[in-house]
Tab-separated table of C-alpha atoms and ligand atoms in Angstrom:
chain	number	residue	atom	x	y	z
M	1	LEU	CA	-3.743	29.680	-16.255
M	2	ASP	CA	-1.517	28.565	-13.256
M	3	VAL	CA	-1.717	25.054	-11.841
M	4	THR	CA	-3.489	25.916	-8.847
M	5	LYS	CA	-6.370	27.874	-10.867
M	6	ARG	CA	-6.627	24.951	-13.277
M	7	ILE	CA	-7.368	22.687	-10.099
M	8	GLU	CA	-9.801	24.838	-8.335
M	9	ASN	CA	-11.742	25.825	-11.537
M	10	GLU	CA	-12.109	22.170	-12.427
M	11	LEU	CA	-13.178	20.959	-8.851
M	12	SER	CA	-15.732	24.004	-8.665
M	13	ALA	CA	-17.206	23.113	-12.194
M	14	VAL	CA	-17.557	19.409	-11.000
M	15	LEU	CA	-19.304	20.088	-7.770
M	16	THR	CA	-21.512	22.837	-9.132
M	17	ARG	CA	-22.736	20.458	-11.972
M	18	THR	CA	-23.774	18.045	-9.096
M	19	GLU	CA	-25.716	20.937	-7.312
M	20	LEU	CA	-27.598	22.082	-10.523
M	21	HIS	CA	-29.501	18.976	-10.039
M	22	SER	CA	-31.978	18.962	-7.032
M	23	GLY	CA	-30.690	16.606	-4.374
M	24	PRO	CA	-30.529	16.536	-0.580
M	25	PRO	CA	-29.108	19.999	0.435
M	26	GLY	CA	-27.165	18.693	3.456
M	27	LEU	CA	-25.399	16.069	1.346
M	28	ALA	CA	-24.205	18.601	-1.126
M	29	ALA	CA	-23.134	21.194	1.575
M	30	ALA	CA	-21.156	18.235	3.051
M	31	MET	CA	-19.482	17.208	-0.111
M	32	ARG	CA	-18.408	20.939	-0.782
M	33	HIS	CA	-17.240	20.984	2.761
M	34	ALA	CA	-14.996	18.084	2.162
M	35	VAL	CA	-13.421	19.736	-1.047
M	36	PHE	CA	-13.368	23.505	-0.399
M	37	PRO	CA	-11.342	24.912	0.924
M	38	GLY	CA	-8.641	22.500	-0.107
M	39	GLY	CA	-5.371	21.334	1.604
M	40	ALA	CA	-2.221	21.015	-0.500
M	41	ARG	CA	-3.834	19.776	-3.484
M	42	VAL	CA	-0.425	17.792	-3.937
M	43	ARG	CA	-1.936	14.778	-5.967
M	44	PRO	CA	-3.584	16.979	-8.702
M	45	ARG	CA	-0.497	19.326	-8.735
M	46	LEU	CA	1.610	15.976	-9.448
M	47	CYS	CA	-0.733	14.939	-12.212
M	48	ILE	CA	-0.656	18.231	-14.031
M	49	SER	CA	3.116	18.623	-13.365
M	50	VAL	CA	3.949	15.200	-15.114
M	51	ALA	CA	1.507	16.081	-18.120
M	52	LEU	CA	3.340	19.479	-18.370
M	53	ALA	CA	6.776	17.729	-18.055
M	54	CYS	CA	5.578	15.297	-20.924
M	55	GLY	CA	4.542	18.094	-23.325
M	56	GLU	CA	0.777	18.254	-22.543
M	57	GLU	CA	-1.569	18.484	-25.392
M	58	GLU	CA	-4.875	18.122	-24.087
M	59	PRO	CA	-5.107	20.281	-20.705
M	60	GLY	CA	-8.908	19.536	-20.396
M	61	VAL	CA	-8.111	15.909	-20.157
M	62	THR	CA	-5.394	16.398	-17.438
M	63	ASP	CA	-7.698	18.643	-15.324
M	64	THR	CA	-10.469	16.217	-15.560
M	65	ALA	CA	-8.164	13.283	-14.342
M	66	ALA	CA	-6.480	15.679	-11.697
M	67	ALA	CA	-9.916	16.703	-10.270
M	68	SER	CA	-11.082	13.121	-9.943
M	69	ILE	CA	-8.043	12.011	-8.201
M	70	GLU	CA	-8.332	15.017	-5.727
M	71	LEU	CA	-12.043	14.135	-5.062
M	72	LEU	CA	-11.110	10.490	-4.305
M	73	HIS	CA	-8.527	11.881	-1.824
M	74	CYS	CA	-11.047	14.068	-0.139
M	75	ALA	CA	-13.514	11.209	0.058
M	76	SER	CA	-10.752	9.140	1.704
M	77	LEU	CA	-10.068	12.042	4.540
M	78	VAL	CA	-13.914	12.234	5.126
M	79	HIS	CA	-13.936	8.377	5.976
M	80	ASP	CA	-10.521	8.445	7.787
M	81	ASP	CA	-11.665	11.056	10.116
M	82	LEU	CA	-14.972	9.224	11.372
M	83	PRO	CA	-15.121	7.904	14.807
M	84	CYS	CA	-14.607	4.419	13.709
M	85	PHE	CA	-11.191	5.266	12.022
M	86	ASP	CA	-9.087	8.122	13.431
M	87	ASN	CA	-11.847	9.972	15.108
M	88	ALA	CA	-10.479	13.394	14.124
M	89	ASP	CA	-12.451	16.553	15.024
M	90	ILE	CA	-10.254	18.917	12.931
M	91	ARG	CA	-9.360	18.930	9.232
M	92	ARG	CA	-7.724	21.486	7.155
M	93	GLY	CA	-8.136	23.964	10.141
M	94	ARG	CA	-11.885	23.498	10.763
M	95	ALA	CA	-14.409	20.845	11.772
M	96	SER	CA	-14.046	17.523	9.950
M	97	VAL	CA	-17.157	16.626	7.824
M	98	HIS	CA	-18.917	14.500	10.542
M	99	ARG	CA	-18.403	17.119	13.019
M	100	ALA	CA	-19.976	19.682	10.902
M	101	PHE	CA	-22.821	17.307	9.379
M	102	GLY	CA	-23.053	14.320	11.354
M	103	GLU	CA	-21.789	10.787	10.759
M	104	ARG	CA	-24.506	9.759	8.440
M	105	LEU	CA	-23.831	12.395	6.112
M	106	ALA	CA	-20.199	11.915	6.317
M	107	VAL	CA	-20.363	8.431	5.165
M	108	LEU	CA	-22.693	9.328	2.362
M	109	ALA	CA	-20.594	12.251	1.319
M	110	GLY	CA	-17.511	10.112	1.112
M	111	ASP	CA	-19.510	7.626	-0.929
M	112	ALA	CA	-20.806	10.242	-3.260
M	113	LEU	CA	-17.502	11.791	-3.892
M	114	ILE	CA	-16.122	8.599	-4.993
M	115	VAL	CA	-18.977	7.818	-7.444
M	116	LEU	CA	-18.648	11.550	-8.606
M	117	ALA	CA	-14.930	10.844	-9.038
M	118	PHE	CA	-15.573	8.166	-11.509
M	119	GLN	CA	-18.303	10.010	-13.279
M	120	THR	CA	-16.014	12.923	-13.746
M	121	LEU	CA	-13.450	10.600	-15.153
M	122	ALA	CA	-15.697	9.093	-17.648
M	123	ARG	CA	-16.245	12.634	-19.181
M	124	ILE	CA	-12.682	11.967	-20.629
M	125	GLY	CA	-14.581	9.639	-22.971
M	126	GLU	CA	-16.128	12.564	-24.773
M	127	ARG	CA	-13.027	14.164	-25.514
M	128	ALA	CA	-10.457	11.429	-25.715
M	129	PRO	CA	-12.100	7.969	-25.557
M	130	HIS	CA	-8.542	6.208	-26.239
M	131	ARG	CA	-7.310	7.733	-23.058
M	132	LEU	CA	-10.334	6.553	-20.765
M	133	VAL	CA	-9.556	2.889	-20.501
M	134	PRO	CA	-6.098	3.299	-19.158
M	135	MET	CA	-7.047	5.998	-16.903
M	136	LEU	CA	-9.897	4.039	-15.410
M	137	GLY	CA	-7.568	1.116	-14.865
M	138	ILE	CA	-4.921	3.216	-13.299
M	139	ILE	CA	-7.063	5.293	-10.899
M	140	GLY	CA	-9.511	2.418	-10.081
M	141	ARG	CA	-6.485	0.218	-8.927
M	142	SER	CA	-5.175	2.901	-6.772
M	143	VAL	CA	-8.264	3.253	-4.567
M	144	GLY	CA	-9.557	-0.219	-4.399
M	145	THR	CA	-8.270	-3.358	-3.005
M	146	PRO	CA	-5.868	-5.206	-3.036
M	147	PHE	CA	-3.248	-2.153	-3.766
M	148	GLY	CA	-5.053	0.716	-3.152
M	149	VAL	CA	-6.686	3.212	-0.458
M	150	VAL	CA	-9.108	0.886	0.598
M	151	ALA	CA	-6.832	-1.866	1.179
M	152	GLY	CA	-4.372	0.681	2.871
M	153	GLN	CA	-7.081	1.588	5.704
M	154	ALA	CA	-8.178	-2.134	5.864
M	155	TRP	CA	-4.529	-3.084	6.992
M	156	GLU	CA	-5.348	-1.093	10.186
M	157	CYS	CA	-7.993	-3.982	10.888
M	158	GLU	CA	-5.293	-6.568	10.907
M	159	SER	CA	-3.225	-7.590	13.773
M	160	ARG	CA	0.034	-8.025	11.683
M	161	ILE	CA	0.956	-5.275	9.092
M	162	SER	CA	4.133	-4.497	7.289
M	163	LEU	CA	4.495	-0.646	7.392
M	164	ALA	CA	5.636	-0.392	3.827
M	165	ASP	CA	2.574	-2.488	2.531
M	166	TYR	CA	0.223	-0.271	4.548
M	167	GLN	CA	1.898	3.266	3.425
M	168	ARG	CA	2.308	2.104	-0.023
M	169	ALA	CA	-1.436	1.032	-0.434
M	170	LYS	CA	-2.971	3.952	1.806
M	171	THR	CA	-0.858	6.755	0.348
M	172	GLY	CA	1.737	5.653	-2.145
M	173	ALA	CA	-0.893	4.242	-4.702
M	174	LEU	CA	-3.022	7.247	-5.105
M	175	PHE	CA	0.332	9.289	-5.779
M	176	ALA	CA	1.388	6.704	-8.473
M	177	ALA	CA	-1.958	6.956	-10.287
M	178	ALA	CA	-1.628	10.773	-10.158
M	179	SER	CA	1.815	10.661	-11.940
M	180	MET	CA	0.644	7.814	-14.379
M	181	ALA	CA	-2.484	9.755	-15.206
M	182	GLY	CA	-0.416	12.787	-16.023
M	183	ALA	CA	1.414	10.839	-18.545
M	184	VAL	CA	-1.639	9.241	-19.941
M	185	ALA	CA	-3.304	12.757	-20.402
M	186	ALA	CA	-0.233	13.702	-22.245
M	187	GLY	CA	-0.488	10.768	-24.458
M	188	ARG	CA	2.580	8.934	-23.077
M	189	ASP	CA	3.239	5.570	-21.825
M	190	PRO	CA	2.475	5.578	-18.112
M	191	ALA	CA	4.711	2.722	-17.051
M	192	PRO	CA	7.820	4.681	-16.563
M	193	TRP	CA	6.065	7.194	-14.289
M	194	GLN	CA	4.819	4.532	-11.726
M	195	LYS	CA	8.012	4.286	-9.655
M	196	LEU	CA	8.328	8.128	-9.215
M	197	GLY	CA	4.764	8.388	-7.657
M	198	GLU	CA	5.188	5.358	-5.582
M	199	LEU	CA	8.374	6.896	-4.043
M	200	LEU	CA	6.981	10.428	-3.568
M	201	GLY	CA	3.691	8.899	-2.079
M	202	GLU	CA	5.819	6.914	0.314
M	203	ALA	CA	7.977	9.929	1.094
M	204	TYR	CA	4.856	11.945	1.753
M	205	GLN	CA	3.452	9.495	4.168
M	206	VAL	CA	6.838	9.338	6.113
M	207	ALA	CA	6.646	13.120	6.230
M	208	ASP	CA	3.200	13.091	7.497
M	209	ASP	CA	4.169	10.668	10.116
M	210	ILE	CA	7.078	12.936	11.214
M	211	ARG	CA	4.869	16.061	11.217
M	212	ASP	CA	2.362	14.036	13.419
M	213	VAL	CA	5.068	13.954	16.031
M	214	ALA	CA	7.138	17.185	15.460
M	215	ALA	CA	4.732	19.974	13.977
M	216	GLU	CA	2.194	22.225	15.689
M	217	PRO	CA	-1.491	21.636	15.059
M	218	GLU	CA	-1.819	25.137	13.615
M	219	GLU	CA	0.995	24.271	11.172
M	220	LEU	CA	-0.891	21.279	9.932
M	221	GLY	CA	-4.641	22.212	10.333
M	222	LYS	CA	-5.316	18.870	12.223
M	223	ALA	CA	-4.458	17.533	15.460
M	224	VAL	CA	-0.967	16.192	16.060
M	225	GLY	CA	0.091	13.018	18.262
M	226	LYS	CA	-2.814	11.019	16.744
M	227	ASP	CA	-0.659	8.181	15.536
M	228	ALA	CA	0.884	7.258	18.795
M	229	ALA	CA	-2.540	7.776	20.634
M	230	LEU	CA	-4.177	5.382	18.098
M	231	GLY	CA	-1.304	3.005	17.930
M	232	ARG	CA	-1.174	3.347	14.008
M	233	PRO	CA	2.187	1.823	12.462
M	234	ASN	CA	4.150	4.809	11.494
M	235	ALA	CA	7.618	5.608	10.502
M	236	VAL	CA	8.702	7.524	13.563
M	237	ALA	CA	7.627	4.773	16.020
M	238	GLN	CA	9.110	2.188	13.712
M	239	LEU	CA	12.477	3.811	13.023
M	240	GLY	CA	12.928	6.465	15.452
M	241	MET	CA	12.756	10.336	14.324
M	242	GLN	CA	16.369	10.611	13.113
M	243	VAL	CA	16.153	7.386	11.070
M	244	ALA	CA	12.711	8.371	9.853
M	245	ILE	CA	14.125	11.741	8.534
M	246	GLY	CA	17.094	10.129	6.919
M	247	ARG	CA	14.441	7.547	5.046
M	248	LEU	CA	12.499	10.728	3.982
M	249	ASP	CA	15.654	12.289	2.297
M	250	PHE	CA	16.488	9.103	0.725
M	251	LEU	CA	13.067	8.544	-0.688
M	252	ILE	CA	13.172	12.286	-2.214
M	253	ALA	CA	16.360	11.720	-3.507
M	254	GLU	CA	15.363	8.466	-5.003
M	255	ALA	CA	12.243	9.947	-6.465
M	256	ILE	CA	14.078	12.746	-8.217
M	257	ALA	CA	16.590	9.996	-9.708
M	258	GLN	CA	13.596	8.151	-11.011
M	259	ILE	CA	12.063	11.032	-13.130
M	260	PRO	CA	11.858	9.754	-16.655
M	261	PRO	CA	13.750	11.508	-19.441
M	262	CYS	CA	11.201	14.227	-20.721
M	263	ALA	CA	11.370	17.939	-21.663
M	264	GLY	CA	10.461	18.983	-18.141
M	265	ALA	CA	12.607	16.901	-15.959
M	266	ALA	CA	14.574	19.496	-14.513
M	267	MET	CA	11.419	21.404	-13.708
M	268	MET	CA	10.053	18.207	-11.893
M	269	GLY	CA	13.068	17.794	-9.860
M	270	ALA	CA	12.853	21.329	-8.615
M	271	LEU	CA	9.215	21.017	-7.747
M	272	ILE	CA	9.999	17.950	-5.747
M	273	GLY	CA	12.940	19.628	-3.876
M	274	ALA	CA	10.666	22.590	-2.872
M	275	GLU	CA	7.764	20.465	-1.959
M	276	ALA	CA	10.108	18.375	0.422
M	277	LYS	CA	11.133	21.639	2.221
M	278	ARG	CA	7.621	22.708	2.551
M	279	LEU	CA	6.694	19.477	4.475
M	280	MET	CA	9.512	19.702	7.104
M	281	PRO	CA	8.030	20.711	10.585
M	282	LYS	CA	9.345	24.341	11.436
M	283	LYS	CA	10.747	22.982	14.653
M	284	LEU	CA	13.009	20.462	12.712
M	285	ALA	CA	13.786	22.707	9.884
M	286	ARG	CA	15.152	25.531	12.323
M	287	ARG	CA	17.346	22.821	13.955
M	288	ALA	CA	18.811	21.652	10.562
M	289	ALA	CA	19.401	25.322	9.565
F	1	IPE	C1	-3.447	13.779	4.284
F	1	IPE	O1	-3.058	14.153	3.063
F	1	IPE	C2	-3.336	12.247	4.279
F	1	IPE	C3	-2.098	11.537	4.000
F	1	IPE	C4	-1.946	10.713	3.127
F	1	IPE	C5	-0.927	11.928	4.629
F	1	IPE	P1	-2.764	15.706	2.627
F	1	IPE	O2	-1.634	16.193	3.537
F	1	IPE	O3	-2.464	15.629	1.302
F	1	IPE	O4	-4.126	16.264	2.918
F	1	IPE	P2	-4.530	17.696	2.290
F	1	IPE	O5	-5.348	17.454	1.038
F	1	IPE	O6	-3.409	18.653	2.016
F	1	IPE	O7	-5.542	18.373	3.424
F	2	IPE	C1	-4.755	8.731	5.991
F	2	IPE	O1	-3.563	8.686	6.901
F	2	IPE	C2	-4.426	8.126	4.695
F	2	IPE	C3	-5.708	7.983	3.956
F	2	IPE	C4	-5.767	7.219	2.883
F	2	IPE	C5	-7.024	8.903	4.225
F	2	IPE	P1	-3.377	9.251	8.076
F	2	IPE	O2	-4.549	8.915	8.914
F	2	IPE	O3	-2.032	9.325	8.531
F	2	IPE	O4	-3.835	11.005	7.641
F	2	IPE	P2	-4.263	12.129	8.646
F	2	IPE	O5	-3.028	12.275	9.331
F	2	IPE	O6	-5.443	11.642	9.279
F	2	IPE	O7	-4.316	13.310	7.535
F	3	MG	MG1	-5.892	7.082	9.319
F	4	MG	MG1	-6.194	10.021	9.931
C-alpha cells in the first residue's frame, strides 16, 4: 500500500467509526469537511516515512499515530480560520468550516477532532501497549502549552513575540512529534529524530510565509496576503524575501544533515528535497530557473 493510501484509509476508518454511533449530524459533517479532502498530509507522510526509514515492524501502529497527528492538524486549521483568529473564508480550495457550517459547529468540530485524535491514539494500547506511553507524551506535548500548537496560537495574543518561538510552537512542534512518533512506532529511540522534525517544521512555516506573499491563491487553495493584513509575525516581514528564501534553503539543508543514521536515510533526504521544491511558489521557482 502506498503512503497516501495508508493515510486516507486510516483517516476514513477513524471518522466512519465515529459516525456509526448516532450523534448530531451537523457536527459529523463539519468534522468530515475539516478532514476530507485533505491538503498535503505532510505531517502523517513524515511520520510514516520515518517509520519506514527505521525499518517499520507494525504499520498499524504507525498509521494510527499518523492519523491522530493529522486530525490534530486539521483541528488547528478549523480554529485558526475562525473570525477571532485569521478570519479565513477559504481553506483547501473551498469554504472553511465556519463558512460552511457556522461558527458554533466549527468550534465544536475542532474540539471533537482533538478528542478523537487522542481516542484514536489510545487504540495503540490494544496492539502495542509499551508504545502508547511515549506516543501520548510526544504528541500531547506538541499540541498543548507551553511548547505546542495552542501555545503558538496564544503567542499571537501577546504584544511581544519572538518569531522563532512562535513558529516553533505553532508549526515546528507537531512536525517534531510526527518524526518522533514514526521512530516510536518502529520501536526506535525517538530522541535522535526530534531535531529533524523541528527543522522541517520551521522550514515549512518559513515556506508558508513566503507563499503568503509570493504565491497565487489558486496555487495554495487559500487566500494570500493574510499575514501582512493581520500583522502576523512572519519570516518575510522580519527578514525580507531574499533572506527568507536563504533561511528556508539553510533550514532544509540543515534538516537533511540531521537525518539520523538509518537504513532509509538516503530515501528521507530525497523526499525532503522534493518536498522543498514543491513548496516554492511558481513565480519564484521560474525566477530561480
Ligand atoms: C497550513 O498547513 C498551516 C501551516 C502550518 C503552514 P498545511 O500547509 O500543512 O495545510 P494542509 O493540510 O496542506 O491544508
Ligand atoms: C497556522 O499558521 C498554524 C496553525 C497552528 C494552525 P497560519 O495561520 O500561517 O496558517 P494558514 O496560512 O492559515 O494555513
Ligand atoms: Mg494563524
Ligand atoms: Mg491562518
